N, C-alpha and C. Protein backbone atom coordinates (compact mmCIF):
# COMPACT_ATOMS: atom_id res chain seq x y z
N ARG A 1 -30.09 -46.25 -152.86
CA ARG A 1 -31.07 -45.79 -153.84
C ARG A 1 -30.46 -44.75 -154.78
N SER A 2 -29.72 -43.79 -154.23
CA SER A 2 -29.11 -42.75 -155.05
C SER A 2 -28.19 -43.37 -156.10
N PHE A 3 -27.40 -44.35 -155.69
CA PHE A 3 -26.48 -45.01 -156.61
C PHE A 3 -27.23 -45.57 -157.82
N GLN A 4 -28.31 -46.29 -157.56
CA GLN A 4 -29.08 -46.92 -158.64
C GLN A 4 -29.67 -45.87 -159.58
N VAL A 5 -30.17 -44.78 -159.01
CA VAL A 5 -30.77 -43.72 -159.83
C VAL A 5 -29.72 -43.09 -160.74
N VAL A 6 -28.56 -42.79 -160.17
CA VAL A 6 -27.49 -42.17 -160.97
C VAL A 6 -27.01 -43.13 -162.05
N ALA A 7 -26.81 -44.39 -161.71
CA ALA A 7 -26.37 -45.38 -162.70
C ALA A 7 -27.39 -45.51 -163.83
N GLU A 8 -28.66 -45.53 -163.49
CA GLU A 8 -29.71 -45.62 -164.52
C GLU A 8 -29.75 -44.36 -165.39
N ASP A 9 -29.53 -43.20 -164.79
CA ASP A 9 -29.49 -41.96 -165.56
C ASP A 9 -28.32 -41.98 -166.55
N ILE A 10 -27.17 -42.47 -166.09
CA ILE A 10 -26.02 -42.56 -166.98
C ILE A 10 -26.32 -43.52 -168.13
N GLU A 11 -26.93 -44.65 -167.83
CA GLU A 11 -27.30 -45.61 -168.88
C GLU A 11 -28.26 -44.98 -169.88
N MET A 12 -29.19 -44.17 -169.40
CA MET A 12 -30.13 -43.49 -170.29
C MET A 12 -29.37 -42.50 -171.20
N LEU A 13 -28.41 -41.80 -170.63
CA LEU A 13 -27.60 -40.87 -171.42
C LEU A 13 -26.74 -41.62 -172.44
N GLN A 14 -26.34 -42.83 -172.10
CA GLN A 14 -25.61 -43.66 -173.07
C GLN A 14 -26.52 -44.04 -174.24
N LYS A 15 -27.75 -44.41 -173.94
CA LYS A 15 -28.70 -44.77 -175.00
C LYS A 15 -29.01 -43.58 -175.91
N ASP A 16 -28.98 -42.37 -175.32
CA ASP A 16 -29.23 -41.15 -176.09
C ASP A 16 -27.99 -40.67 -176.83
N GLY A 17 -26.86 -41.35 -176.63
CA GLY A 17 -25.63 -40.98 -177.32
C GLY A 17 -24.87 -39.82 -176.70
N VAL A 18 -25.25 -39.43 -175.49
CA VAL A 18 -24.57 -38.32 -174.81
C VAL A 18 -23.31 -38.80 -174.12
N VAL A 19 -23.39 -39.96 -173.47
CA VAL A 19 -22.26 -40.56 -172.76
C VAL A 19 -21.79 -41.77 -173.58
N PRO A 20 -20.49 -41.87 -173.80
CA PRO A 20 -19.98 -43.01 -174.57
C PRO A 20 -20.32 -44.35 -173.92
N ALA A 21 -20.56 -45.35 -174.75
CA ALA A 21 -20.89 -46.69 -174.26
C ALA A 21 -19.72 -47.32 -173.51
N THR A 22 -18.53 -46.81 -173.70
CA THR A 22 -17.35 -47.35 -173.03
C THR A 22 -17.28 -46.99 -171.54
N VAL A 23 -18.11 -46.05 -171.11
CA VAL A 23 -18.14 -45.65 -169.70
C VAL A 23 -18.91 -46.71 -168.91
N ASP A 24 -18.32 -47.19 -167.83
CA ASP A 24 -18.98 -48.14 -166.94
C ASP A 24 -19.93 -47.33 -166.05
N ALA A 25 -21.23 -47.46 -166.30
CA ALA A 25 -22.23 -46.63 -165.62
C ALA A 25 -22.20 -46.81 -164.10
N LYS A 26 -22.04 -48.02 -163.63
CA LYS A 26 -22.03 -48.25 -162.17
C LYS A 26 -20.78 -47.67 -161.53
N HIS A 27 -19.64 -47.86 -162.16
CA HIS A 27 -18.40 -47.29 -161.63
C HIS A 27 -18.50 -45.76 -161.62
N ALA A 28 -18.96 -45.19 -162.73
CA ALA A 28 -19.09 -43.74 -162.83
C ALA A 28 -20.04 -43.20 -161.77
N ALA A 29 -21.14 -43.90 -161.52
CA ALA A 29 -22.10 -43.47 -160.50
C ALA A 29 -21.45 -43.43 -159.13
N ARG A 30 -20.67 -44.46 -158.79
CA ARG A 30 -19.99 -44.49 -157.49
C ARG A 30 -18.99 -43.35 -157.36
N VAL A 31 -18.22 -43.12 -158.41
CA VAL A 31 -17.22 -42.05 -158.38
C VAL A 31 -17.90 -40.69 -158.26
N LEU A 32 -18.96 -40.48 -159.01
CA LEU A 32 -19.65 -39.19 -158.96
C LEU A 32 -20.29 -38.95 -157.60
N LEU A 33 -20.93 -39.96 -157.04
CA LEU A 33 -21.55 -39.78 -155.73
C LEU A 33 -20.51 -39.56 -154.64
N ALA A 34 -19.41 -40.29 -154.69
CA ALA A 34 -18.35 -40.11 -153.69
C ALA A 34 -17.74 -38.71 -153.81
N THR A 35 -17.53 -38.27 -155.03
CA THR A 35 -16.98 -36.93 -155.25
C THR A 35 -17.94 -35.87 -154.73
N TRP A 36 -19.22 -36.02 -155.05
CA TRP A 36 -20.22 -35.05 -154.60
C TRP A 36 -20.26 -34.96 -153.09
N GLU A 37 -20.24 -36.11 -152.41
CA GLU A 37 -20.27 -36.10 -150.95
C GLU A 37 -19.01 -35.45 -150.38
N GLY A 38 -17.86 -35.75 -150.98
CA GLY A 38 -16.62 -35.13 -150.52
C GLY A 38 -16.61 -33.63 -150.73
N LEU A 39 -17.10 -33.18 -151.88
CA LEU A 39 -17.17 -31.74 -152.14
C LEU A 39 -18.10 -31.04 -151.16
N GLN A 40 -19.21 -31.69 -150.80
CA GLN A 40 -20.13 -31.09 -149.84
C GLN A 40 -19.46 -30.89 -148.48
N VAL A 41 -18.70 -31.88 -148.05
CA VAL A 41 -18.00 -31.77 -146.77
C VAL A 41 -17.00 -30.61 -146.82
N GLN A 42 -16.24 -30.52 -147.90
CA GLN A 42 -15.28 -29.42 -148.04
C GLN A 42 -15.98 -28.07 -148.06
N TRP A 43 -17.10 -27.99 -148.77
CA TRP A 43 -17.85 -26.73 -148.89
C TRP A 43 -18.39 -26.30 -147.53
N MET A 44 -18.87 -27.27 -146.73
CA MET A 44 -19.42 -26.93 -145.40
C MET A 44 -18.35 -26.41 -144.45
N HIS A 45 -17.14 -26.89 -144.61
CA HIS A 45 -16.06 -26.49 -143.70
C HIS A 45 -15.27 -25.29 -144.20
N GLY A 46 -15.55 -24.85 -145.42
CA GLY A 46 -14.92 -23.67 -145.96
C GLY A 46 -13.46 -23.90 -146.30
N PRO A 47 -12.82 -22.98 -146.93
CA PRO A 47 -13.39 -21.73 -147.42
C PRO A 47 -14.31 -21.97 -148.63
N GLU A 48 -15.10 -20.95 -148.95
CA GLU A 48 -16.06 -21.07 -150.05
C GLU A 48 -15.34 -21.33 -151.37
N PHE A 49 -15.99 -22.08 -152.22
CA PHE A 49 -15.49 -22.34 -153.57
C PHE A 49 -16.69 -22.64 -154.46
N ASP A 50 -16.44 -22.70 -155.75
CA ASP A 50 -17.50 -22.94 -156.74
C ASP A 50 -17.80 -24.44 -156.82
N ILE A 51 -18.67 -24.92 -155.93
CA ILE A 51 -18.98 -26.35 -155.87
C ILE A 51 -19.64 -26.82 -157.16
N ARG A 52 -20.47 -25.98 -157.76
CA ARG A 52 -21.13 -26.35 -159.01
C ARG A 52 -20.10 -26.54 -160.12
N GLY A 53 -19.15 -25.63 -160.20
CA GLY A 53 -18.11 -25.73 -161.21
C GLY A 53 -17.23 -26.96 -161.01
N GLU A 54 -16.94 -27.26 -159.76
CA GLU A 54 -16.11 -28.43 -159.45
C GLU A 54 -16.80 -29.73 -159.85
N ILE A 55 -18.07 -29.88 -159.47
CA ILE A 55 -18.77 -31.13 -159.80
C ILE A 55 -19.01 -31.23 -161.31
N ALA A 56 -19.24 -30.09 -161.96
CA ALA A 56 -19.42 -30.11 -163.42
C ALA A 56 -18.14 -30.61 -164.11
N ALA A 57 -16.99 -30.16 -163.62
CA ALA A 57 -15.72 -30.60 -164.21
C ALA A 57 -15.51 -32.10 -164.01
N VAL A 58 -15.87 -32.61 -162.84
CA VAL A 58 -15.72 -34.04 -162.57
C VAL A 58 -16.69 -34.85 -163.42
N ILE A 59 -17.92 -34.38 -163.55
CA ILE A 59 -18.90 -35.09 -164.39
C ILE A 59 -18.39 -35.16 -165.82
N HIS A 60 -17.88 -34.06 -166.34
CA HIS A 60 -17.34 -34.06 -167.71
C HIS A 60 -16.22 -35.10 -167.85
N ALA A 61 -15.33 -35.14 -166.87
CA ALA A 61 -14.19 -36.06 -166.94
C ALA A 61 -14.61 -37.52 -166.80
N VAL A 62 -15.43 -37.81 -165.80
CA VAL A 62 -15.82 -39.19 -165.51
C VAL A 62 -16.70 -39.77 -166.63
N LEU A 63 -17.60 -38.95 -167.15
CA LEU A 63 -18.50 -39.43 -168.20
C LEU A 63 -17.94 -39.24 -169.60
N ASP A 64 -16.73 -38.70 -169.69
CA ASP A 64 -16.07 -38.51 -170.98
C ASP A 64 -16.96 -37.74 -171.94
N LEU A 65 -17.54 -36.64 -171.43
CA LEU A 65 -18.46 -35.84 -172.24
C LEU A 65 -17.71 -34.99 -173.25
N ASP A 66 -18.34 -34.78 -174.38
CA ASP A 66 -17.80 -33.91 -175.41
C ASP A 66 -17.64 -32.50 -174.83
N GLU A 67 -16.59 -31.82 -175.22
CA GLU A 67 -16.32 -30.48 -174.69
C GLU A 67 -17.45 -29.50 -174.97
N SER A 68 -18.23 -29.77 -176.01
CA SER A 68 -19.33 -28.85 -176.35
C SER A 68 -20.54 -29.04 -175.43
N PHE A 69 -20.57 -30.14 -174.66
CA PHE A 69 -21.71 -30.37 -173.76
C PHE A 69 -21.71 -29.34 -172.64
N ARG A 70 -22.85 -28.72 -172.43
CA ARG A 70 -23.01 -27.72 -171.38
C ARG A 70 -24.20 -28.07 -170.52
N PHE A 71 -24.07 -27.87 -169.22
CA PHE A 71 -25.18 -28.08 -168.30
C PHE A 71 -26.09 -26.87 -168.37
N THR A 72 -27.38 -27.09 -168.16
CA THR A 72 -28.34 -26.00 -168.12
C THR A 72 -28.93 -25.91 -166.73
N ASP A 73 -29.38 -24.73 -166.38
CA ASP A 73 -30.00 -24.54 -165.05
C ASP A 73 -31.41 -25.04 -165.04
């Protein structure tokens, strides 16, 4: 279920012009979810690190986001 939701969100961002159409939404969703799960395991076992910053950097790279794009809380 999570995979489908993330893939659909990426497709919606593509329609809004935020994510380039050249990004494969399903592939990106799998990579992002796998990365998120791996980061959570690393975070639980320590040492502490900026998990939000790490996932934000991966999202920017995988979705080929413009450098001016910023996440909001």
